CSV table of C-alpha atoms in Angstrom, one decimal:
chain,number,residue,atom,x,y,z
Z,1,UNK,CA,90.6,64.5,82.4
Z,2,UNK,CA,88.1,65.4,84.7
Z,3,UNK,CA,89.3,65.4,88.5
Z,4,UNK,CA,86.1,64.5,91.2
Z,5,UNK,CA,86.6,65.6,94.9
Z,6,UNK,CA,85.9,63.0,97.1
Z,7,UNK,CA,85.1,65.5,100.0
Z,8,UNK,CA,85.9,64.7,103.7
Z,9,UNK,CA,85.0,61.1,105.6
Z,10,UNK,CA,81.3,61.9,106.6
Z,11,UNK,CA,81.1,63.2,110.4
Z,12,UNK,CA,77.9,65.1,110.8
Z,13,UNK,CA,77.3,67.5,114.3
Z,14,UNK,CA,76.0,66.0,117.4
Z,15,UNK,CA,72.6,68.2,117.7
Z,16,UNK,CA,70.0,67.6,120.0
Z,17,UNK,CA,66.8,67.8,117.7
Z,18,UNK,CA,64.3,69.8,119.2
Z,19,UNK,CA,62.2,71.0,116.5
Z,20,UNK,CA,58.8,69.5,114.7
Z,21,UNK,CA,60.6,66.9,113.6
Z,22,UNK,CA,63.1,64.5,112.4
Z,23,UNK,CA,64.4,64.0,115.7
Z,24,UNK,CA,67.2,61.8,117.6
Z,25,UNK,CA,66.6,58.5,117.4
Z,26,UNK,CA,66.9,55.9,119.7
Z,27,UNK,CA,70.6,54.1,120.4
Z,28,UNK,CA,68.2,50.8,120.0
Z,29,UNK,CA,67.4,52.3,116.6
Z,30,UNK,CA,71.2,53.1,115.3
Z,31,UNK,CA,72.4,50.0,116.6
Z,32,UNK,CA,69.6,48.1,114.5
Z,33,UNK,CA,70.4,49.9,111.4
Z,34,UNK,CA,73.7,48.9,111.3
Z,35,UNK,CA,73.2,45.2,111.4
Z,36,UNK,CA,73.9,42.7,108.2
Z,37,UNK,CA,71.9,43.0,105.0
Z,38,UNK,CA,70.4,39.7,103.9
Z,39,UNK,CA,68.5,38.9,100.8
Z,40,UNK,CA,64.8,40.1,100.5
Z,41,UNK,CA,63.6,36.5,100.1
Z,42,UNK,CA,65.9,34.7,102.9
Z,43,UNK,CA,63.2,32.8,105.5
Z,44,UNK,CA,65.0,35.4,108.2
Z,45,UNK,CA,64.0,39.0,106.3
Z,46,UNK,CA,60.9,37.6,105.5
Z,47,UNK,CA,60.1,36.6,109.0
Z,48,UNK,CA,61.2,39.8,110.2
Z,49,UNK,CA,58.5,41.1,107.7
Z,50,UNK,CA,55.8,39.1,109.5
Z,51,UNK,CA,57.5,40.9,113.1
Z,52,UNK,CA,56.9,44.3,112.0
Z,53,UNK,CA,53.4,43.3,110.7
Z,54,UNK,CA,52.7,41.8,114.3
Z,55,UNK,CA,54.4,44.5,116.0
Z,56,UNK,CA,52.7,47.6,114.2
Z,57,UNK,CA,49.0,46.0,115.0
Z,58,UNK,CA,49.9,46.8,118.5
Z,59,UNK,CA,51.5,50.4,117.5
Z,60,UNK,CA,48.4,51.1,115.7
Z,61,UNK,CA,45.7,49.4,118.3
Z,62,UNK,CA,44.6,46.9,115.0
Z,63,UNK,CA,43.7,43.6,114.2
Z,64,UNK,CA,43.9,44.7,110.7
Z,65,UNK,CA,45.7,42.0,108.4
Z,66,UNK,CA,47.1,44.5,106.3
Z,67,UNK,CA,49.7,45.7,108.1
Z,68,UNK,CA,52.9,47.1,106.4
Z,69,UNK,CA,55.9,49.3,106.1
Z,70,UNK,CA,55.8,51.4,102.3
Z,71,UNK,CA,59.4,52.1,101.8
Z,72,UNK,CA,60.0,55.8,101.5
Z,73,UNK,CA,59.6,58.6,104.0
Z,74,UNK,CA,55.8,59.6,105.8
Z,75,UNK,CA,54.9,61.6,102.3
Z,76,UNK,CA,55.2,57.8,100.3
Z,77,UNK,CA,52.8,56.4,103.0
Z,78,UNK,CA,49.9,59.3,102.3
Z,79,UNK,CA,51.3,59.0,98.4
Z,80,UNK,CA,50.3,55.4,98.5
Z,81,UNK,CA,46.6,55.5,100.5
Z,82,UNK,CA,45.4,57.7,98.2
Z,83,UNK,CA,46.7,56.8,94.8
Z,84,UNK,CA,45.3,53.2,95.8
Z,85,UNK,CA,42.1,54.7,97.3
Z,86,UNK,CA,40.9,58.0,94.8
Z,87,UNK,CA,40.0,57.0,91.3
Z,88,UNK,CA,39.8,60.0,88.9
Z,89,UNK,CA,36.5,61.6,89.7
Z,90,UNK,CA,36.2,60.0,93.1
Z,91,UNK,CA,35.1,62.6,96.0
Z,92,UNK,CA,37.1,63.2,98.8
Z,93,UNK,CA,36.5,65.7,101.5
Z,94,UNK,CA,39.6,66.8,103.8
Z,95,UNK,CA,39.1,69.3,106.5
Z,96,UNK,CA,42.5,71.5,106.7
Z,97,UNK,CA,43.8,72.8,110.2
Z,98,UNK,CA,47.0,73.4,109.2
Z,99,UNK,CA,49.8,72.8,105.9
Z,100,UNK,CA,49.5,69.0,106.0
Z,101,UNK,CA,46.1,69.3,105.1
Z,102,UNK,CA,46.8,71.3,101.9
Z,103,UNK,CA,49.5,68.6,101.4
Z,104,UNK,CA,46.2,66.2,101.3
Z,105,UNK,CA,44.5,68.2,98.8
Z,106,UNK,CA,47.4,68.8,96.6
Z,107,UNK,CA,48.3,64.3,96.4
Z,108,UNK,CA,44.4,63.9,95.9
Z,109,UNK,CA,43.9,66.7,93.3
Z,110,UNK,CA,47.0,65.3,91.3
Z,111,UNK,CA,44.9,61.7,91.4
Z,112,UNK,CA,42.4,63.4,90.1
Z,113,UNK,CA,40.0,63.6,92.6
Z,114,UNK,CA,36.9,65.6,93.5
Z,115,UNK,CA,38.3,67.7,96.4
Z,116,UNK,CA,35.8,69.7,98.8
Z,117,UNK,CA,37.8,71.1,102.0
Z,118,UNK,CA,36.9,72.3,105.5
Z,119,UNK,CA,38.9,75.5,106.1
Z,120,UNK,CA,39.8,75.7,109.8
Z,121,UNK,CA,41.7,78.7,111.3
Z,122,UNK,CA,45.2,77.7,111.9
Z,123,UNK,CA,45.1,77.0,115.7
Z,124,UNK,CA,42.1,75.7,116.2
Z,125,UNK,CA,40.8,71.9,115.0
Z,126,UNK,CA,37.7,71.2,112.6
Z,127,UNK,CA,34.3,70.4,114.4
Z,128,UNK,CA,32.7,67.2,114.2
Z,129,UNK,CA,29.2,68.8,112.9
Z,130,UNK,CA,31.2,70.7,110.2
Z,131,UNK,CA,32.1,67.1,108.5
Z,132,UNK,CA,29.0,65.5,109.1
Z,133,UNK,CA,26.9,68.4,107.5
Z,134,UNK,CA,29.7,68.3,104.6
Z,135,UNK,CA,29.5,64.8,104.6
Z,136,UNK,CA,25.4,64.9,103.7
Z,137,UNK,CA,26.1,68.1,100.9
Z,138,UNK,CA,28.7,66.3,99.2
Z,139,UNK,CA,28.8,62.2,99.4
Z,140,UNK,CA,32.5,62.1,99.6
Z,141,UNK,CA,33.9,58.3,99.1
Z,142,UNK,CA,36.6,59.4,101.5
Z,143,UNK,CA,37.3,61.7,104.7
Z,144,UNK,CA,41.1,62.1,104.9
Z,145,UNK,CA,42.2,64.3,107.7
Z,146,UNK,CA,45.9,65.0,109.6
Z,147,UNK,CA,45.5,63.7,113.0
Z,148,UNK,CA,48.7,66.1,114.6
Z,149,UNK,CA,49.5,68.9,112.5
Z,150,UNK,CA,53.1,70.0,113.1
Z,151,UNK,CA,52.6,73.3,111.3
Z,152,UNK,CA,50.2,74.4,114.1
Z,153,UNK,CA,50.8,71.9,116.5
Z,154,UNK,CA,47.1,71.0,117.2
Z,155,UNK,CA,45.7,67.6,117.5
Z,156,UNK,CA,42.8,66.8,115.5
Z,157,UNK,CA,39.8,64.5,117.7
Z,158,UNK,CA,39.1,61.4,115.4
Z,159,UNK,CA,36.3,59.2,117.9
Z,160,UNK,CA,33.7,61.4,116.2
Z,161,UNK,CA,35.2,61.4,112.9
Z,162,UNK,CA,34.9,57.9,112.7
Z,163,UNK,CA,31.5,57.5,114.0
Z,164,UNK,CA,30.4,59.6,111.2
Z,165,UNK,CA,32.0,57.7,108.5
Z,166,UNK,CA,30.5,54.4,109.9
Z,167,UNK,CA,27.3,56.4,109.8
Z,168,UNK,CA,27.3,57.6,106.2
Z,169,UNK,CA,29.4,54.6,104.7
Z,170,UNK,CA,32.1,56.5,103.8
Z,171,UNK,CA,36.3,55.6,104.1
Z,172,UNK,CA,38.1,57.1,106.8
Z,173,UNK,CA,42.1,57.8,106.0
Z,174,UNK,CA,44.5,59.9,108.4
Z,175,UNK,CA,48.0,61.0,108.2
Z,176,UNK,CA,49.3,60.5,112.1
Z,177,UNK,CA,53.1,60.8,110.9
Z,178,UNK,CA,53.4,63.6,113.4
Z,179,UNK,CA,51.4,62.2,116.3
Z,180,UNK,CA,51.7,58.5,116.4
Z,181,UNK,CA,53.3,57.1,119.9
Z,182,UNK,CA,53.2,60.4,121.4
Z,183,UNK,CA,49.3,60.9,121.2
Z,184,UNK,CA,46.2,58.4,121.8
Z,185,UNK,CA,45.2,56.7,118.7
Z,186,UNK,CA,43.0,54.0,118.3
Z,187,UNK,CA,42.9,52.9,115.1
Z,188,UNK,CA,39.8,49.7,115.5
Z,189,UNK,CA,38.0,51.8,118.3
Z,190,UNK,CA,37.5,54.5,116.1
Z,191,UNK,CA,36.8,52.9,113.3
Z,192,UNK,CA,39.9,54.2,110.6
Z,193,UNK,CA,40.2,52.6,107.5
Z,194,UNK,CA,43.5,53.7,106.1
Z,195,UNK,CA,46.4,55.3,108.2
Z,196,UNK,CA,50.1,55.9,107.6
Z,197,UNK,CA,52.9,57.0,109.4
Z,198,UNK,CA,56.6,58.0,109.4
Z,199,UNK,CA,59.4,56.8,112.1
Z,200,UNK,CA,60.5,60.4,112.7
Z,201,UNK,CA,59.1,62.1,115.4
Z,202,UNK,CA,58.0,59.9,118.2
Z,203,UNK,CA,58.3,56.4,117.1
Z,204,UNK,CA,62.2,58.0,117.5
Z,205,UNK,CA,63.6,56.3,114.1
Z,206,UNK,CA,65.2,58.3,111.4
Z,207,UNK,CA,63.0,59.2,108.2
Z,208,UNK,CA,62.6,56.7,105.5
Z,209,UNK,CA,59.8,54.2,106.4
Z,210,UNK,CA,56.2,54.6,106.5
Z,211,UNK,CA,54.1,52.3,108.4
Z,212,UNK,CA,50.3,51.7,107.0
Z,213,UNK,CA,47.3,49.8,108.2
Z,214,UNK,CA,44.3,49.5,106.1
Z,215,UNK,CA,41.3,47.6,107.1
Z,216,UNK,CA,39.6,45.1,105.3
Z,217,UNK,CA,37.1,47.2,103.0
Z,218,UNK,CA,39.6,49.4,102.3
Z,219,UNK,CA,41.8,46.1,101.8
Z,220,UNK,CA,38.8,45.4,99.5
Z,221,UNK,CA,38.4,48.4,97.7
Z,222,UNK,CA,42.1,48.6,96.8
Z,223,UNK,CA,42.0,45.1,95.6
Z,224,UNK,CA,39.8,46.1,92.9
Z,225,UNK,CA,41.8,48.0,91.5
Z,226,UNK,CA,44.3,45.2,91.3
Z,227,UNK,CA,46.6,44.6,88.9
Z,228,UNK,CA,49.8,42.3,88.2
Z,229,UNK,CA,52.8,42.6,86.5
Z,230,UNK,CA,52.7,41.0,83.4
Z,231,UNK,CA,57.2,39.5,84.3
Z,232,UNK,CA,55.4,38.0,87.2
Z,233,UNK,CA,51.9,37.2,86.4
Z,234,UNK,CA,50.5,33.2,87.1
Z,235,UNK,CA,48.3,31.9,85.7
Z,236,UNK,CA,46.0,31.7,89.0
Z,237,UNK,CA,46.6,35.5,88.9
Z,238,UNK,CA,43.4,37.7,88.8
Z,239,UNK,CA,43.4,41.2,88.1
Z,240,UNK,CA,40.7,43.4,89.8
Z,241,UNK,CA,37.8,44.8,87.8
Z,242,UNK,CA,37.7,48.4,89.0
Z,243,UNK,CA,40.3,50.5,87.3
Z,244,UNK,CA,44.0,50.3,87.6
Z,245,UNK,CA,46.2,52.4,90.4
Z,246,UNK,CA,48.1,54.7,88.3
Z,247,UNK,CA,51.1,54.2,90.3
Z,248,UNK,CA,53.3,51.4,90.2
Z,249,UNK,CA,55.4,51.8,92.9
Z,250,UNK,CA,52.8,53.5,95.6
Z,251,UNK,CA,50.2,50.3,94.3
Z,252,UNK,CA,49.2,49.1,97.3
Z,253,UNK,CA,47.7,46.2,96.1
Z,254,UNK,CA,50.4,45.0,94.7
Z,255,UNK,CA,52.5,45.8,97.8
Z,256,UNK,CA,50.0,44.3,99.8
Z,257,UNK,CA,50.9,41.0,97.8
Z,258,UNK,CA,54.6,41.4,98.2
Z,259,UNK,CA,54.1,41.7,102.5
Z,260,UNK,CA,51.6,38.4,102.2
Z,261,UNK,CA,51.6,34.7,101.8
Z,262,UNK,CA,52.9,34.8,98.3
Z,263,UNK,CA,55.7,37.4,99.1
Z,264,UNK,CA,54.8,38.2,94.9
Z,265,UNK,CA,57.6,40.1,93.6
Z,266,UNK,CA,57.0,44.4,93.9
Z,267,UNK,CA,60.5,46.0,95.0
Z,268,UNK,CA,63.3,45.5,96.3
Z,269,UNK,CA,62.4,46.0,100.3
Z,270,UNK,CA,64.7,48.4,102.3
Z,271,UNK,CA,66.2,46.3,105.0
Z,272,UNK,CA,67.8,48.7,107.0
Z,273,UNK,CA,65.2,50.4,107.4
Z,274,UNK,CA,63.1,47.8,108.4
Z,275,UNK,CA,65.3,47.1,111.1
Z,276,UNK,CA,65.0,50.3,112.4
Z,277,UNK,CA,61.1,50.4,112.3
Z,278,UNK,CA,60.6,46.8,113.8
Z,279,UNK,CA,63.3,48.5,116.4
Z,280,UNK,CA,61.4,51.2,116.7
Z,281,UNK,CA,57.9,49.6,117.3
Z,282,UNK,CA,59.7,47.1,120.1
Z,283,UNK,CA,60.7,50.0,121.7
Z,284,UNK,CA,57.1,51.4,121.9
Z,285,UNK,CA,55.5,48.3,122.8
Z,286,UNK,CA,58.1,47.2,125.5
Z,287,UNK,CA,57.9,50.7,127.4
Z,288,UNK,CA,53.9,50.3,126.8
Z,289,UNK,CA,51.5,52.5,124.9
Z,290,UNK,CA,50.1,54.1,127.9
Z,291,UNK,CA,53.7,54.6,129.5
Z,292,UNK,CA,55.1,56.5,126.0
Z,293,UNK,CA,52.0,58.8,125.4
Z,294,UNK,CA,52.2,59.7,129.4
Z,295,UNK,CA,56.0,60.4,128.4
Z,296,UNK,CA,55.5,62.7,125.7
Z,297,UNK,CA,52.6,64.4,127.4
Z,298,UNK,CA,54.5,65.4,130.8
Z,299,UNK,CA,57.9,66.5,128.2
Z,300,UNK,CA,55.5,68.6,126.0
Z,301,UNK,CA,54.1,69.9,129.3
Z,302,UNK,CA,57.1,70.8,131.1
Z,303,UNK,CA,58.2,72.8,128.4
Z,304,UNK,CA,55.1,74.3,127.4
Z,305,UNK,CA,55.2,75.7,131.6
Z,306,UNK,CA,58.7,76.7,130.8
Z,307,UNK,CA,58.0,78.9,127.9
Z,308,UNK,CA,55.4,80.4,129.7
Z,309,UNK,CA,57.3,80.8,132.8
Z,310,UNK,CA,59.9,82.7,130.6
Z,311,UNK,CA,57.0,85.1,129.9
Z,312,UNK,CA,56.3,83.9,126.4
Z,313,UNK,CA,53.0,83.1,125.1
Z,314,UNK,CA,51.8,79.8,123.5
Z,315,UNK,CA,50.0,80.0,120.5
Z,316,UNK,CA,46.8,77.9,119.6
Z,317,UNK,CA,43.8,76.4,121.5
Z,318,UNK,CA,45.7,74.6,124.4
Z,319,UNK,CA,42.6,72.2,124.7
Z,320,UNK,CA,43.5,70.3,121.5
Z,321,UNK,CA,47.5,70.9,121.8
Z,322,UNK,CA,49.7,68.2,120.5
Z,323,UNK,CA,51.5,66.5,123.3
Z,324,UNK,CA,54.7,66.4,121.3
Z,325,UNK,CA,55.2,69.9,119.8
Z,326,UNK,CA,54.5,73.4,121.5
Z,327,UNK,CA,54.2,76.5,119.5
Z,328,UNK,CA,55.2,79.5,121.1
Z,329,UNK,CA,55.2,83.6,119.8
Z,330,UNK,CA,58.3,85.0,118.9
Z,331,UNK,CA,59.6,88.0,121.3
Z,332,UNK,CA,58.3,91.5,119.8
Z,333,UNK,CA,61.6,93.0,118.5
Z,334,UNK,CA,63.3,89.9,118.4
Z,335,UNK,CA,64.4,87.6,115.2
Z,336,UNK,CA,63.2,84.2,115.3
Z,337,UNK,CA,65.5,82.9,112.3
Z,338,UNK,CA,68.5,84.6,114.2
Z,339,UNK,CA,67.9,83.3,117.2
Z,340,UNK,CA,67.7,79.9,116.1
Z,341,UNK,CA,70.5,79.9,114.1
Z,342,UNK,CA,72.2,80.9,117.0
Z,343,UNK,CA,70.4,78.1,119.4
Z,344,UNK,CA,72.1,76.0,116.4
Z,345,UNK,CA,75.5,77.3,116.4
Z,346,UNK,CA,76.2,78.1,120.1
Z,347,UNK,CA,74.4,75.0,121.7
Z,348,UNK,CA,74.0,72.4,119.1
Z,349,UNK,CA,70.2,72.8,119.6
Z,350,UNK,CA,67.4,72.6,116.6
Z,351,UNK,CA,63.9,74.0,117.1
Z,352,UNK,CA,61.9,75.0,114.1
Z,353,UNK,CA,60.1,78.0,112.0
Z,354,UNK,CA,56.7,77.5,110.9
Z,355,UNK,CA,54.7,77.8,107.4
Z,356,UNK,CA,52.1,79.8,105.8
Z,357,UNK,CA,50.3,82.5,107.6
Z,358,UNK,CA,52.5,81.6,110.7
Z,359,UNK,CA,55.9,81.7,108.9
Z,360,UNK,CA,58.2,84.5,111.5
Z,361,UNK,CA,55.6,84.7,114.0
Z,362,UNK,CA,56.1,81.3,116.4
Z,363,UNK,CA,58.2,78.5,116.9
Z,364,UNK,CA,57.7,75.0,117.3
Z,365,UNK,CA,59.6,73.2,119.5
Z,366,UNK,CA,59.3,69.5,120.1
Z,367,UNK,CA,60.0,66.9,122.5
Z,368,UNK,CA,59.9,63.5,120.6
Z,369,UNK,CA,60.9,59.8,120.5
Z,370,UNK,CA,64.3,59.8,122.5
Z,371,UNK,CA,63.8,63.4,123.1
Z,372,UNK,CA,60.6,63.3,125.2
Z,373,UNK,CA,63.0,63.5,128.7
Z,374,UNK,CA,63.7,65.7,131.6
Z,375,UNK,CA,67.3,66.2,130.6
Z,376,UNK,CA,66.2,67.7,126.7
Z,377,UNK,CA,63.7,70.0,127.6
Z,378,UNK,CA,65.8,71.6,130.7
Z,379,UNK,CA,68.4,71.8,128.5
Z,380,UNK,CA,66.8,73.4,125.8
Z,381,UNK,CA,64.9,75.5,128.1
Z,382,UNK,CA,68.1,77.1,129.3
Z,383,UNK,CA,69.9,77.6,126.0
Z,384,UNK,CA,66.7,79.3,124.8
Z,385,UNK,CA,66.8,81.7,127.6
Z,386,UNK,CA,70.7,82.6,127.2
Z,387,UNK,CA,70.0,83.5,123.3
Z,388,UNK,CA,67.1,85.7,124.2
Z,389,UNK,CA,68.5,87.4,126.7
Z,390,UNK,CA,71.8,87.9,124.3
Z,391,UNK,CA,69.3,89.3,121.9
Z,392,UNK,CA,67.9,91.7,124.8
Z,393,UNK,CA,64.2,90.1,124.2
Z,394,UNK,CA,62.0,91.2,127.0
Z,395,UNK,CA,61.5,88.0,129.4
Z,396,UNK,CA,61.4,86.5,132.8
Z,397,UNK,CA,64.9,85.1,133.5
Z,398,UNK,CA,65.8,82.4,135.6
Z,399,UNK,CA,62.4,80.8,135.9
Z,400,UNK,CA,62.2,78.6,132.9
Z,401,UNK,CA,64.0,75.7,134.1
Z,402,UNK,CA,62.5,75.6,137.9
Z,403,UNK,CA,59.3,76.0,136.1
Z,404,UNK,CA,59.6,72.6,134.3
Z,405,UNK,CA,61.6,71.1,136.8
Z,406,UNK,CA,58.8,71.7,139.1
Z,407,UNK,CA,56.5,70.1,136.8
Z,408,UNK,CA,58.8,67.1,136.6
Z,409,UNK,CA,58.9,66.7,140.3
């Protein structure tokens, strides 16, 4: 007879998260998560569906109608946009500054899509003449970029972007996982078609919901491509004539459906983590737009002088820097994965590696969501400095801390 262990009552660490991302989420956000299930069809879940579409038009600065949470983590939000969007053969052009724009290329290759890409050095964001000139060689259907890219911690301009699109008639789509709440973006004012997002980094939830806006062509677009399930097809049901999303559960046409009028059958929805996105989008809204971004800017900034102050040097073009994430060189002679396992064991602290062509050579640490406070970034300022100087790295001691603090005051 086969014996299972049934392992010890789950107790995870307390860490203070201070990496790219997840992060701590707001008490607001645990306390959320932990209220009563209720049916996915009881008149209260479904009005808490029509909350979080009235509360993410103000997240996202919209007035789109289609308005929604895709149930899986930030990757099932881009998943869905552009397996509802890109038809085989359909053209898509996605400038790269960093590994979440390869991420683009790879889900829009596996649709089957025509990919051209803007290769931009790793540091540095993609100019808005490079996309308009690709835009008139190649006729893409779609411009997909990353707004924040985590891996390099820049933060792509979209005004221009957008112009451009409106220009040539072609659909805008951008990934803001990373820089939502923490960085200006103005989804109608710049005139963005499709954008997801994840609750993990500054909207302060934990992973596992993926808020989406779509305007109404793109609304449009998709819905040619419609198609119902036969189990729950009426007969005042019409499929689109354009051909069917090969995804079921990423069909955002049919998920569009389930979040409207009809609430027409598509999953079952994840209500605990609803909660914990409408939470998380109160907690944006009640604070204020303005007040969060200015929140997250000042954190990233203090830290950013307190690095410096330390001695070390930032990496990338500080004119487009994220406001959320800071990447900083590694110490000459000095192990980064060492040092952060040490940050890990001896403080409880997190801060993260990097990918590609800057994997070993900086770090990225964020201040995000709950994190984006005085108290975080002294704190991780000064454990920082104890391990370096434990691993004899060559700094400036004892200024890190009054740096930021000075920034603070």
């Amino acid at each position: 007879m086969t014996t299972h262990t049934l392992f010890e009552t789950l107790n995870p660490p307390q860490r203070l998260l201070m990496g790219p991302g997840p992060i701590n989420a707001y008490p607001r956000v645990h306390q959320a998560i932990s209220q009563s299930l209720i049916g996915q069809y009881d008149p209260v879940m479904t009005g808490y569906m029509t909350q979080v579409q009235s509360l993410y038009r103000g997240v996202f600065h919209t007035e789109n109608q289609q308005t929604m949470l895709v149930d899986g983590t930030a990757r099932s939000g881009i998943e869905a946009v552009l397996v509802s969007v890109l038809k085989p053969g359909d053209k898509v052009l996605i400038p790269i500054i960093g590994r979440f724009g390869h991420l683009l290329c790879e889900i829009a290759e596996r649709v089957g899509a025509v990919v051209r890409t803007i290769e931009i050095e790793w540091g540095e964001v993609c100019p808005a003449e490079l996309v308009e000139k690709e835009i008139k060689a190649f006729g893409p259907k779609l411009l997909a970029t990353v707004q924040g890219d985590t891996s390099t911690t820049m933060n792509q301009p979209l005004k221009e972007f957008g112009e451009l699109c409106q220009k040539y008639d072609v659909l805008f789509y951008c990934d803001a996982t990373a820089s939502i709440a923490g960085n200006e973006l103005k989804v109608d004012e710049w005139h963005l078609d499709a954008v997801s997002a994840g609750l993990q980094k500054c909207l302060g939830g934990p992973s596992g919901s993926a808020p989406i806006t779509l305007s109404d062509h793109c609304a449009e677009v998709i819905n040619r491509r419609k198609h119902v399930e036969a189990g729950i097809k009426a007969d005042h049901h019409q499929n689109g004539s354009d051909e069917i999303i090969r995804s079921n559960y990423f069909d955002l046409a049919m998920i569009m459906d389930y979040w409207g009028p009809e609430r027409l059958n598509h999953h079952t929805e994840a209500t605990s983590m609803l909660y914990a996105a409408r939470e998380c989008a109160r907690l944006f809204l009640e604070e204020g737009a303005d007040e969060v971004i200015s929140r997250h800017k000042t954190a990233g900034d203090a830290m950013a002088r307190g690095l410096q102050a330390m001695g070390l040097e930032l990496f990338g073009n500080p004119n487009y820097k994220m406001n959320n994430v800071v990447g900083v060189y590694i110490p000459q002679q000095v192990d980064g994965d060492k040092v952060r396992q040490e940050l890990l064991n001896s403080f409880g602290i997190e801060i993260g590696t990097s990918f590609g062509p800057l994997h070993g050579k900086i770090w990225r640490i964020g201040t995000m969501g709950y994190n984006a406070r005085q108290e975080a970034v002294l704190t991780t300022l000064a454990a920082l400095e104890a391990i370096l100087v434990r691993n004899k790295a060559k700094i400036i001691q004892g200024q890190a801390v009054i740096a930021a603090m000075e920034y603070y005051a």
